[in-house]
mmCIF file of C-alpha atoms and ligand atoms in Angstrom:
data_model
loop_
_atom_site.group_PDB
_atom_site.id
_atom_site.type_symbol
_atom_site.label_atom_id
_atom_site.label_comp_id
_atom_site.label_asym_id
_atom_site.label_seq_id
_atom_site.Cartn_x
_atom_site.Cartn_y
_atom_site.Cartn_z
ATOM 1 C CA MET A 1 -4.484 2.114 -31.033
ATOM 2 C CA ALA A 2 -7.676 2.912 -28.897
ATOM 3 C CA ALA A 3 -7.230 3.590 -25.169
ATOM 4 C CA ASN A 4 -8.798 0.699 -23.221
ATOM 5 C CA LYS A 5 -8.042 1.169 -19.577
ATOM 6 C CA SER A 6 -8.773 4.173 -17.658
ATOM 7 C CA LEU A 7 -6.312 5.407 -15.071
ATOM 8 C CA LEU A 8 -6.632 8.484 -12.679
ATOM 9 C CA ILE A 9 -3.014 9.455 -11.685
ATOM 10 C CA LEU A 10 -2.922 11.627 -8.376
ATOM 11 C CA PRO A 11 0.682 12.707 -7.923
ATOM 12 C CA GLY A 12 -0.083 14.639 -4.798
ATOM 13 C CA ASP A 13 2.565 16.435 -2.641
ATOM 14 C CA GLY A 14 6.354 16.269 -1.712
ATOM 15 C CA ILE A 15 8.304 13.652 -4.034
ATOM 16 C CA GLY A 16 5.008 12.330 -5.345
ATOM 17 C CA PRO A 17 4.630 14.136 -8.515
ATOM 18 C CA GLU A 18 8.379 13.463 -9.302
ATOM 19 C CA VAL A 19 8.214 9.735 -8.951
ATOM 20 C CA MET A 20 5.125 9.897 -10.919
ATOM 21 C CA VAL A 21 6.810 11.492 -13.624
ATOM 22 C CA GLN A 22 8.669 8.030 -14.007
ATOM 23 C CA VAL A 23 5.652 6.124 -13.936
ATOM 24 C CA ARG A 24 4.228 8.287 -16.718
ATOM 25 C CA ARG A 25 7.194 7.302 -18.721
ATOM 26 C CA VAL A 26 6.558 3.735 -18.192
ATOM 27 C CA ILE A 27 2.971 4.195 -19.240
ATOM 28 C CA ASP A 28 3.907 5.867 -22.352
ATOM 29 C CA TRP A 29 6.389 2.969 -22.964
ATOM 30 C CA PHE A 30 3.487 0.427 -22.248
ATOM 31 C CA ASP A 31 1.046 2.540 -24.908
ATOM 32 C CA ARG A 32 4.022 2.329 -27.596
ATOM 33 C CA ARG A 33 5.205 -1.142 -27.135
ATOM 34 C CA ARG A 34 2.530 -3.542 -25.526
ATOM 35 C CA ALA A 35 -0.992 -4.284 -26.376
ATOM 36 C CA VAL A 36 -2.544 -2.472 -23.614
ATOM 37 C CA THR A 37 -3.129 1.067 -24.079
ATOM 38 C CA PHE A 38 -4.263 3.835 -21.186
ATOM 39 C CA GLU A 39 -6.348 6.713 -21.016
ATOM 40 C CA VAL A 40 -4.755 8.715 -18.224
ATOM 41 C CA GLU A 41 -6.255 11.769 -16.462
ATOM 42 C CA GLU A 42 -4.217 13.578 -13.955
ATOM 43 C CA ASP A 43 -5.667 15.622 -10.967
ATOM 44 C CA LEU A 44 -4.649 17.000 -7.550
ATOM 45 C CA VAL A 45 -5.049 15.528 -4.057
ATOM 46 C CA GLY A 46 -3.754 16.374 -0.633
ATOM 47 C CA GLY A 47 -1.865 19.687 -0.013
ATOM 48 C CA ALA A 48 -1.841 20.399 -3.666
ATOM 49 C CA ALA A 49 -5.834 20.373 -3.752
ATOM 50 C CA TYR A 50 -5.862 22.296 -0.590
ATOM 51 C CA ASP A 51 -3.781 25.071 -1.978
ATOM 52 C CA ALA A 52 -5.909 24.978 -5.337
ATOM 53 C CA HIS A 53 -9.297 24.291 -4.025
ATOM 54 C CA GLY A 54 -9.373 24.950 -0.273
ATOM 55 C CA VAL A 55 -10.192 21.033 -0.004
ATOM 56 C CA PRO A 56 -7.678 18.003 0.165
ATOM 57 C CA LEU A 57 -9.996 16.063 -2.500
ATOM 58 C CA THR A 58 -12.858 17.722 -4.675
ATOM 59 C CA ASP A 59 -16.212 16.252 -5.251
ATOM 60 C CA GLU A 60 -15.137 16.380 -8.807
ATOM 61 C CA THR A 61 -11.883 14.312 -8.327
ATOM 62 C CA LEU A 62 -13.662 11.884 -6.231
ATOM 63 C CA ALA A 63 -16.267 11.391 -9.021
ATOM 64 C CA THR A 64 -13.317 10.892 -11.614
ATOM 65 C CA ALA A 65 -11.737 8.237 -9.256
ATOM 66 C CA MET A 66 -15.115 6.324 -9.069
ATOM 67 C CA ALA A 67 -15.413 6.142 -12.663
ATOM 68 C CA SER A 68 -11.821 5.035 -13.344
ATOM 69 C CA ASP A 69 -10.909 1.711 -13.576
ATOM 70 C CA ALA A 70 -7.977 2.321 -11.327
ATOM 71 C CA VAL A 71 -6.296 5.138 -9.304
ATOM 72 C CA LEU A 72 -2.438 5.472 -8.860
ATOM 73 C CA PHE A 73 -1.725 7.879 -6.188
ATOM 74 C CA GLY A 74 1.569 9.443 -5.077
ATOM 75 C CA ALA A 75 2.061 10.880 -1.782
ATOM 76 C CA VAL A 76 0.162 13.544 0.486
ATOM 77 C CA GLY A 77 1.372 15.587 3.313
ATOM 78 C CA GLY A 78 3.978 18.301 4.361
ATOM 79 C CA PRO A 79 4.899 20.482 7.104
ATOM 80 C CA GLN A 80 3.308 23.325 5.561
ATOM 81 C CA TYR A 81 -0.089 21.803 6.322
ATOM 82 C CA ASP A 82 0.466 20.972 9.953
ATOM 83 C CA ASP A 83 -1.726 24.022 11.031
ATOM 84 C CA ALA A 84 -4.487 23.426 8.463
ATOM 85 C CA PRO A 85 -7.794 22.547 10.193
ATOM 86 C CA ARG A 86 -8.115 18.671 10.551
ATOM 87 C CA ALA A 87 -10.655 18.198 8.097
ATOM 88 C CA MET A 88 -8.661 19.754 5.647
ATOM 89 C CA ARG A 89 -5.436 18.026 6.398
ATOM 90 C CA PRO A 90 -3.741 16.630 3.176
ATOM 91 C CA GLU A 91 -4.083 12.955 4.678
ATOM 92 C CA VAL A 92 -7.941 13.280 4.645
ATOM 93 C CA GLY A 93 -7.702 13.342 0.805
ATOM 94 C CA LEU A 94 -6.385 9.847 0.966
ATOM 95 C CA LEU A 95 -8.567 8.586 3.837
ATOM 96 C CA ARG A 96 -11.737 10.018 1.770
ATOM 97 C CA LEU A 97 -10.887 8.051 -1.145
ATOM 98 C CA ARG A 98 -10.278 4.833 0.810
ATOM 99 C CA LYS A 99 -13.721 5.336 2.485
ATOM 100 C CA GLU A 100 -15.637 6.557 -0.560
ATOM 101 C CA LEU A 101 -14.414 3.936 -2.771
ATOM 102 C CA ASP A 102 -15.088 1.144 -0.027
ATOM 103 C CA LEU A 103 -11.450 0.102 -0.436
ATOM 104 C CA PHE A 104 -11.123 -1.983 2.277
ATOM 105 C CA ALA A 105 -8.195 -4.439 1.803
ATOM 106 C CA ASN A 106 -4.748 -2.759 1.773
ATOM 107 C CA LEU A 107 -2.084 -5.056 0.334
ATOM 108 C CA ARG A 108 1.274 -4.444 1.621
ATOM 109 C CA PRO A 109 3.846 -6.602 0.290
ATOM 110 C CA ALA A 110 7.379 -6.447 2.105
ATOM 111 C CA ILE A 111 9.863 -8.432 -0.345
ATOM 112 C CA ALA A 112 13.814 -8.498 0.318
ATOM 113 C CA PHE A 113 15.565 -8.071 -3.090
ATOM 114 C CA ASP A 114 18.804 -9.956 -3.032
ATOM 115 C CA ALA A 115 20.654 -7.029 -4.529
ATOM 116 C CA LEU A 116 19.684 -4.771 -1.377
ATOM 117 C CA LEU A 117 20.190 -7.093 1.540
ATOM 118 C CA ASP A 118 22.978 -5.026 2.680
ATOM 119 C CA ALA A 119 20.641 -1.847 2.737
ATOM 120 C CA SER A 120 18.417 -3.500 5.823
ATOM 121 C CA THR A 121 19.382 -2.609 9.472
ATOM 122 C CA LEU A 122 18.653 -6.364 9.937
ATOM 123 C CA LYS A 123 21.562 -9.089 9.534
ATOM 124 C CA GLU A 124 21.296 -10.373 5.928
ATOM 125 C CA GLU A 125 20.512 -13.937 7.252
ATOM 126 C CA VAL A 126 17.310 -12.803 8.973
ATOM 127 C CA ILE A 127 15.848 -11.185 5.866
ATOM 128 C CA ARG A 128 17.130 -13.201 2.984
ATOM 129 C CA GLY A 129 14.084 -14.574 1.280
ATOM 130 C CA LEU A 130 11.737 -12.445 2.863
ATOM 131 C CA ASP A 131 8.467 -12.289 1.031
ATOM 132 C CA LEU A 132 5.556 -11.288 3.127
ATOM 133 C CA LEU A 133 2.266 -9.678 2.402
ATOM 134 C CA ILE A 134 0.335 -7.521 5.137
ATOM 135 C CA VAL A 135 -3.558 -7.403 4.357
ATOM 136 C CA ARG A 136 -4.476 -4.288 6.330
ATOM 137 C CA GLU A 137 -8.172 -3.334 6.893
ATOM 138 C CA SER A 138 -8.583 -0.021 5.597
ATOM 139 C CA THR A 139 -12.077 1.291 5.642
ATOM 140 C CA GLY A 140 -12.868 0.588 9.499
ATOM 141 C CA GLY A 141 -11.535 0.286 13.091
ATOM 142 C CA VAL A 142 -10.484 3.212 14.916
ATOM 143 C CA TYR A 143 -9.847 5.342 11.856
ATOM 144 C CA PHE A 144 -13.479 5.938 11.269
ATOM 145 C CA GLY A 145 -15.110 4.740 14.372
ATOM 146 C CA GLU A 146 -17.763 7.037 16.025
ATOM 147 C CA PRO A 147 -17.762 8.355 18.562
ATOM 148 C CA ARG A 148 -14.408 10.394 18.560
ATOM 149 C CA GLY A 149 -13.489 14.020 19.773
ATOM 150 C CA ILE A 150 -12.090 15.983 22.490
ATOM 151 C CA GLU A 151 -14.483 17.168 25.028
ATOM 152 C CA THR A 152 -14.140 19.226 28.342
ATOM 153 C CA LEU A 153 -15.285 17.522 31.289
ATOM 154 C CA PRO A 154 -17.187 19.260 34.110
ATOM 155 C CA ASP A 155 -14.238 19.638 36.338
ATOM 156 C CA GLY A 156 -12.523 21.340 33.439
ATOM 157 C CA HIS A 157 -10.237 18.656 32.297
ATOM 158 C CA ARG A 158 -10.268 17.729 28.605
ATOM 159 C CA ARG A 159 -10.691 14.207 27.269
ATOM 160 C CA GLY A 160 -9.783 13.030 24.047
ATOM 161 C CA PHE A 161 -11.387 9.706 22.656
ATOM 162 C CA ASP A 162 -11.609 7.321 19.691
ATOM 163 C CA THR A 163 -14.023 4.384 19.166
ATOM 164 C CA GLN A 164 -12.563 1.152 17.852
ATOM 165 C CA THR A 165 -15.333 -0.833 15.932
ATOM 166 C CA TYR A 166 -15.573 -3.757 13.760
ATOM 167 C CA THR A 167 -18.585 -5.703 12.540
ATOM 168 C CA ASP A 168 -18.401 -9.178 11.593
ATOM 169 C CA GLU A 169 -19.162 -8.350 7.921
ATOM 170 C CA GLU A 170 -16.185 -6.182 8.077
ATOM 171 C CA ILE A 171 -13.879 -8.727 9.611
ATOM 172 C CA ARG A 172 -15.044 -11.229 7.142
ATOM 173 C CA ARG A 173 -14.630 -9.546 3.970
ATOM 174 C CA VAL A 174 -11.109 -8.574 4.746
ATOM 175 C CA ALA A 175 -10.196 -11.873 6.131
ATOM 176 C CA ALA A 176 -11.794 -13.518 3.020
ATOM 177 C CA ALA A 177 -9.477 -11.572 0.796
ATOM 178 C CA ALA A 178 -6.399 -12.446 2.869
ATOM 179 C CA PHE A 179 -7.395 -16.189 2.700
ATOM 180 C CA ASP A 180 -7.679 -15.993 -1.000
ATOM 181 C CA LEU A 181 -4.231 -14.112 -1.399
ATOM 182 C CA ALA A 182 -2.588 -16.888 1.153
ATOM 183 C CA ARG A 183 -4.033 -19.630 -1.103
ATOM 184 C CA GLN A 184 -2.380 -18.317 -4.142
ATOM 185 C CA ARG A 185 0.966 -17.820 -2.163
ATOM 186 C CA ARG A 186 2.320 -20.432 0.469
ATOM 187 C CA GLY A 187 -0.889 -21.216 2.259
ATOM 188 C CA HIS A 188 -0.152 -19.798 5.566
ATOM 189 C CA LEU A 189 -2.190 -16.892 7.054
ATOM 190 C CA THR A 190 -1.553 -14.914 10.510
ATOM 191 C CA SER A 191 -4.332 -13.112 11.941
ATOM 192 C CA VAL A 192 -3.372 -10.296 14.266
ATOM 193 C CA GLU A 193 -5.195 -8.495 16.782
ATOM 194 C CA LYS A 194 -5.304 -8.076 20.789
ATOM 195 C CA ALA A 195 -7.975 -10.298 21.747
ATOM 196 C CA ASN A 196 -6.419 -10.515 25.276
ATOM 197 C CA VAL A 197 -7.283 -6.845 25.876
ATOM 198 C CA MET A 198 -9.907 -5.558 23.010
ATOM 199 C CA GLU A 199 -13.598 -6.881 22.561
ATOM 200 C CA SER A 200 -13.120 -5.932 18.798
ATOM 201 C CA GLY A 201 -10.410 -8.426 18.816
ATOM 202 C CA VAL A 202 -12.285 -10.819 20.510
ATOM 203 C CA LEU A 203 -14.805 -10.692 17.536
ATOM 204 C CA TRP A 204 -12.160 -10.531 15.021
ATOM 205 C CA ARG A 205 -10.591 -13.833 16.051
ATOM 206 C CA GLU A 206 -14.156 -15.640 16.218
ATOM 207 C CA VAL A 207 -14.941 -14.431 12.960
ATOM 208 C CA VAL A 208 -11.800 -15.504 11.206
ATOM 209 C CA THR A 209 -11.781 -18.696 13.023
ATOM 210 C CA GLU A 210 -15.247 -19.441 11.816
ATOM 211 C CA LEU A 211 -14.251 -18.510 8.211
ATOM 212 C CA HIS A 212 -11.379 -20.657 7.882
ATOM 213 C CA LYS A 213 -13.691 -23.468 9.030
ATOM 214 C CA GLU A 214 -16.485 -22.799 6.641
ATOM 215 C CA SER A 215 -14.015 -22.041 3.567
ATOM 216 C CA TYR A 216 -10.412 -22.141 3.903
ATOM 217 C CA SER A 217 -9.470 -25.171 5.674
ATOM 218 C CA ASP A 218 -6.854 -25.671 3.258
ATOM 219 C CA VAL A 219 -4.894 -22.842 4.362
ATOM 220 C CA THR A 220 -2.881 -22.937 7.670
ATOM 221 C CA LEU A 221 -4.310 -20.405 10.031
ATOM 222 C CA GLU A 222 -2.590 -19.047 13.242
ATOM 223 C CA HIS A 223 -3.656 -16.146 15.492
ATOM 224 C CA MET A 224 -1.046 -13.683 17.057
ATOM 225 C CA TYR A 225 -1.142 -10.811 19.292
ATOM 226 C CA ALA A 226 -0.167 -7.439 17.704
ATOM 227 C CA ASP A 227 2.730 -6.953 19.895
ATOM 228 C CA ASN A 228 4.050 -10.517 19.606
ATOM 229 C CA CYS A 229 3.672 -9.879 15.926
ATOM 230 C CA ALA A 230 5.865 -6.568 15.988
ATOM 231 C CA MET A 231 8.285 -8.764 17.922
ATOM 232 C CA GLN A 232 8.377 -11.773 15.397
ATOM 233 C CA LEU A 233 8.616 -9.342 12.644
ATOM 234 C CA VAL A 234 12.167 -8.226 13.410
ATOM 235 C CA ARG A 235 13.029 -11.698 15.076
ATOM 236 C CA GLN A 236 12.028 -14.020 12.107
ATOM 237 C CA PRO A 237 10.556 -12.371 9.515
ATOM 238 C CA THR A 238 10.488 -15.160 7.049
ATOM 239 C CA ARG A 239 8.289 -17.196 9.266
ATOM 240 C CA PHE A 240 5.297 -15.069 7.684
ATOM 241 C CA ASP A 241 3.514 -15.559 4.445
ATOM 242 C CA VAL A 242 0.229 -13.396 4.758
ATOM 243 C CA ILE A 243 -0.702 -11.304 7.803
ATOM 244 C CA VAL A 244 -4.260 -9.785 8.176
ATOM 245 C CA THR A 245 -5.085 -7.284 10.713
ATOM 246 C CA ASP A 246 -7.269 -4.164 11.505
ATOM 247 C CA ASN A 247 -6.523 -0.673 10.391
ATOM 248 C CA LEU A 248 -4.489 0.624 13.269
ATOM 249 C CA PHE A 249 -2.326 -2.372 13.772
ATOM 250 C CA GLY A 250 -1.916 -2.701 10.295
ATOM 251 C CA ASP A 251 -0.617 0.665 9.787
ATOM 252 C CA ILE A 252 2.138 0.353 12.262
ATOM 253 C CA LEU A 253 3.247 -3.296 11.517
ATOM 254 C CA SER A 254 3.436 -2.644 7.894
ATOM 255 C CA ASP A 255 5.859 0.374 8.424
ATOM 256 C CA CYS A 256 8.084 -2.118 10.709
ATOM 257 C CA ALA A 257 7.710 -4.882 7.892
ATOM 258 C CA ALA A 258 8.709 -2.210 5.070
ATOM 259 C CA MET A 259 11.737 -1.136 7.075
ATOM 260 C CA LEU A 260 13.123 -4.573 7.172
ATOM 261 C CA THR A 261 13.714 -4.507 3.538
ATOM 262 C CA GLY A 262 16.007 -1.651 3.787
ATOM 263 C CA SER A 263 14.007 0.950 1.910
ATOM 264 C CA LEU A 264 10.515 2.423 2.248
ATOM 265 C CA GLY A 265 11.355 3.456 -1.465
ATOM 266 C CA MET A 266 11.068 -0.003 -2.555
ATOM 267 C CA LEU A 267 7.596 -0.744 -1.632
ATOM 268 C CA PRO A 268 4.532 -0.779 -3.401
ATOM 269 C CA SER A 269 0.644 -1.269 -1.998
ATOM 270 C CA ALA A 270 -2.699 -1.918 -3.533
ATOM 271 C CA THR A 271 -5.912 -1.132 -1.868
ATOM 272 C CA LEU A 272 -9.019 -2.867 -3.314
ATOM 273 C CA GLY A 273 -12.551 -3.017 -2.914
ATOM 274 C CA ALA A 274 -15.040 -5.880 -3.355
ATOM 275 C CA ALA A 275 -15.431 -7.338 -6.969
ATOM 276 C CA ASP A 276 -18.733 -6.446 -8.613
ATOM 277 C CA ALA A 277 -21.035 -8.898 -10.706
ATOM 278 C CA THR A 278 -18.451 -8.236 -13.669
ATOM 279 C CA GLY A 279 -15.504 -9.000 -11.756
ATOM 280 C CA ARG A 280 -14.383 -5.393 -11.810
ATOM 281 C CA ARG A 281 -13.155 -4.064 -8.644
ATOM 282 C CA ARG A 282 -12.471 -0.303 -7.676
ATOM 283 C CA ALA A 283 -8.672 0.033 -6.436
ATOM 284 C CA LEU A 284 -5.990 2.441 -5.500
ATOM 285 C CA TYR A 285 -2.246 1.841 -6.002
ATOM 286 C CA GLU A 286 0.346 3.915 -4.064
ATOM 287 C CA PRO A 287 3.935 3.695 -2.785
ATOM 288 C CA VAL A 288 4.404 3.057 0.907
ATOM 289 C CA HIS A 289 6.624 5.848 1.440
ATOM 290 C CA GLY A 290 5.115 9.106 2.341
ATOM 291 C CA SER A 291 5.742 12.652 0.833
ATOM 292 C CA ALA A 292 9.259 13.130 2.040
ATOM 293 C CA PRO A 293 9.224 16.652 2.186
ATOM 294 C CA ASP A 294 13.015 16.780 2.980
ATOM 295 C CA ILE A 295 14.131 15.488 -0.315
ATOM 296 C CA ALA A 296 11.167 16.966 -2.422
ATOM 297 C CA GLY A 297 12.065 18.585 -5.878
ATOM 298 C CA LYS A 298 15.803 17.224 -5.455
ATOM 299 C CA ASP A 299 15.512 14.674 -8.075
ATOM 300 C CA MET A 300 16.786 12.307 -5.268
ATOM 301 C CA ALA A 301 13.574 10.206 -4.408
ATOM 302 C CA ASN A 302 13.502 6.535 -5.247
ATOM 303 C CA PRO A 303 10.638 6.051 -8.064
ATOM 304 C CA ILE A 304 10.650 2.060 -7.872
ATOM 305 C CA ALA A 305 7.886 1.823 -5.006
ATOM 306 C CA CYS A 306 5.855 3.773 -7.306
ATOM 307 C CA LEU A 307 6.557 1.761 -10.410
ATOM 308 C CA LEU A 308 6.082 -1.433 -8.587
ATOM 309 C CA SER A 309 2.633 0.125 -7.408
ATOM 310 C CA PHE A 310 1.977 0.287 -11.207
ATOM 311 C CA ALA A 311 2.925 -3.184 -11.869
ATOM 312 C CA MET A 312 0.540 -4.208 -8.899
ATOM 313 C CA LEU A 313 -2.116 -2.175 -10.830
ATOM 314 C CA LEU A 314 -1.473 -4.217 -13.973
ATOM 315 C CA ARG A 315 -1.788 -7.411 -11.998
ATOM 316 C CA TYR A 316 -4.783 -6.804 -9.728
ATOM 317 C CA SER A 317 -6.766 -4.564 -11.707
ATOM 318 C CA PHE A 318 -6.438 -5.894 -15.230
ATOM 319 C CA GLY A 319 -5.092 -9.134 -14.923
ATOM 320 C CA LEU A 320 -2.046 -8.598 -16.779
ATOM 321 C CA GLU A 321 0.637 -10.961 -15.341
ATOM 322 C CA ASP A 322 3.197 -10.750 -18.051
ATOM 323 C CA ASP A 323 3.235 -6.991 -18.077
ATOM 324 C CA ALA A 324 3.316 -6.881 -14.391
ATOM 325 C CA ALA A 325 6.059 -9.320 -14.337
ATOM 326 C CA LEU A 326 7.959 -7.317 -17.036
ATOM 327 C CA VAL A 327 8.088 -4.196 -14.963
ATOM 328 C CA GLU A 328 9.084 -5.842 -11.921
ATOM 329 C CA GLY A 329 11.717 -8.031 -13.728
ATOM 330 C CA ALA A 330 13.230 -4.700 -15.211
ATOM 331 C CA VAL A 331 13.469 -3.118 -11.488
ATOM 332 C CA ARG A 332 15.341 -6.536 -10.358
ATOM 333 C CA HIS A 333 17.659 -6.383 -13.213
ATOM 334 C CA VAL A 334 18.521 -2.505 -12.922
ATOM 335 C CA LEU A 335 19.183 -3.137 -9.323
ATOM 336 C CA LYS A 336 21.418 -6.069 -9.917
ATOM 337 C CA THR A 337 23.657 -3.653 -12.452
ATOM 338 C CA GLY A 338 24.331 -1.554 -9.097
ATOM 339 C CA VAL A 339 22.297 1.702 -9.930
ATOM 340 C CA ARG A 340 20.954 3.041 -6.734
ATOM 341 C CA THR A 341 19.016 6.054 -5.499
ATOM 342 C CA ALA A 342 20.285 7.684 -2.333
ATOM 343 C CA ASP A 343 18.041 5.716 -0.121
ATOM 344 C CA ILE A 344 19.524 2.497 -1.157
ATOM 345 C CA MET A 345 23.095 3.253 -1.948
ATOM 346 C CA GLY A 346 25.589 0.631 -0.868
ATOM 347 C CA PRO A 347 29.454 0.058 -0.964
ATOM 348 C CA GLY A 348 30.644 0.223 -4.824
ATOM 349 C CA ALA A 349 27.094 1.310 -6.205
ATOM 350 C CA ALA A 350 26.423 4.032 -8.422
ATOM 351 C CA ARG A 351 24.283 6.833 -6.926
ATOM 352 C CA VAL A 352 21.691 8.087 -9.632
ATOM 353 C CA SER A 353 18.745 10.532 -9.594
ATOM 354 C CA THR A 354 15.155 9.766 -9.812
ATOM 355 C CA THR A 355 15.174 10.496 -13.558
ATOM 356 C CA VAL A 356 18.357 8.369 -14.153
ATOM 357 C CA MET A 357 16.862 5.536 -12.303
ATOM 358 C CA GLY A 358 13.881 5.911 -14.619
ATOM 359 C CA ASP A 359 16.190 5.928 -17.746
ATOM 360 C CA ALA A 360 17.664 2.730 -16.667
ATOM 361 C CA ILE A 361 14.375 1.070 -15.946
ATOM 362 C CA LEU A 362 13.129 2.081 -19.381
ATOM 363 C CA ARG A 363 16.119 0.959 -21.245
ATOM 364 C CA GLU A 364 15.773 -2.415 -19.399
ATOM 365 C CA LEU A 365 12.155 -2.639 -20.548
ATOM 366 C CA ASP A 366 13.073 -1.941 -24.133
ATOM 367 C CA LYS A 367 15.890 -4.901 -23.705
ATOM 368 C CA GLN A 368 13.218 -7.262 -22.190
ATOM 369 C CA ALA A 369 10.682 -6.532 -24.789
ATOM 370 C CA ALA A 370 13.072 -6.442 -27.816
HETATM 371 C C1 LIG B 1 -0.523 4.854 5.616
HETATM 372 C C2 LIG B 1 -0.292 6.329 6.392
HETATM 373 C C3 LIG B 1 -1.852 6.800 6.332
HETATM 374 C C4 LIG B 1 -2.570 6.000 7.357
HETATM 375 C C5 LIG B 1 -1.868 8.387 6.888
HETATM 376 C C6 LIG B 1 -1.239 9.284 5.723
HETATM 377 C C7 LIG B 1 -3.204 8.713 7.018
HETATM 378 O O1 LIG B 1 0.340 6.370 7.472
HETATM 379 O O2 LIG B 1 -1.093 4.827 4.431
HETATM 380 O O3 LIG B 1 -0.161 4.191 6.251
HETATM 381 O O4 LIG B 1 -2.471 6.245 8.649
HETATM 382 O O5 LIG B 1 -3.153 5.137 6.952
HETATM 383 MG MG1 LIG B 2 1.299 4.386 7.989
#
């Protein structure tokens, strides 16, 4: 069958390559067993690209990413790059992809799997039924704002500074994406900023309120300060449906939300750009966990976050809801049977390697598709 979707796979560093091997197996399974087929290119990013080419993302790789239907990303970074020049750090590869592809809406779901409730540091009754989605703005704010730098003052002291900046248009487009998602879910959106101390927060609140009035009055909107949101996330996380927030608050709150579920190794993410006239949108999918250098190369990492990222790719880039649900269903079923990687071990469960987790999920896909 002719390949009909082009994917660029960037495994990156640390556990990125080994979890991506399991995704490749699932992609091969789709090529054999389902209507959709993929034309896959694989390339380097982060420290791996820096070692090979002296930069964390080459222009060629960026061009391939631009031309692909979707990008699937592993993880970047490692202690061996701590002394690399700042502009050459592995993270820059990821930030440049987000920026150059104009991927402004970073979707980070946090879902508590019933089979894993005991893996959370929170009480089961606090997280049972948790299903929230953080929409993090990902091309603006303090991550990219100018001016920034470290300068030496006339008195000899040094001063480091960054700029938090948002235009109304940047706020509007990410808020619209979040309202659309809330509408498809439980119809509730929490907009998070620090309008009590930040000008960009004041504008954020104004623009979201306006947009709500104009186009989304069927969605329930609430505003919340970021510090309060951090508190509510651990106090009563099930009160949230969709949260929309800026780049830095989103970075922090999404780590907090991820940990509620008991394992970062379970959580996927998608970063989406605007749809063009044909409805096609640029998109990058990545597990929320980082490169985890301490366990890299040991066949210990949990491949589920990366596999669920592939499920998001099927859903958001290609509209293949049934195929996405197939992957998610296989994961849920395997967890129910008590198969666990080290990060989600619980009493009475069977601890398995990355590869054996992949085996179990493939077997389950075979069964479900039979
Ligand atoms: C994330 C990461 C990145 C970020 C780093 C690797 C630059 O923490 O995706 O949350 O801060 O955005
Ligand atoms: Mg982060």
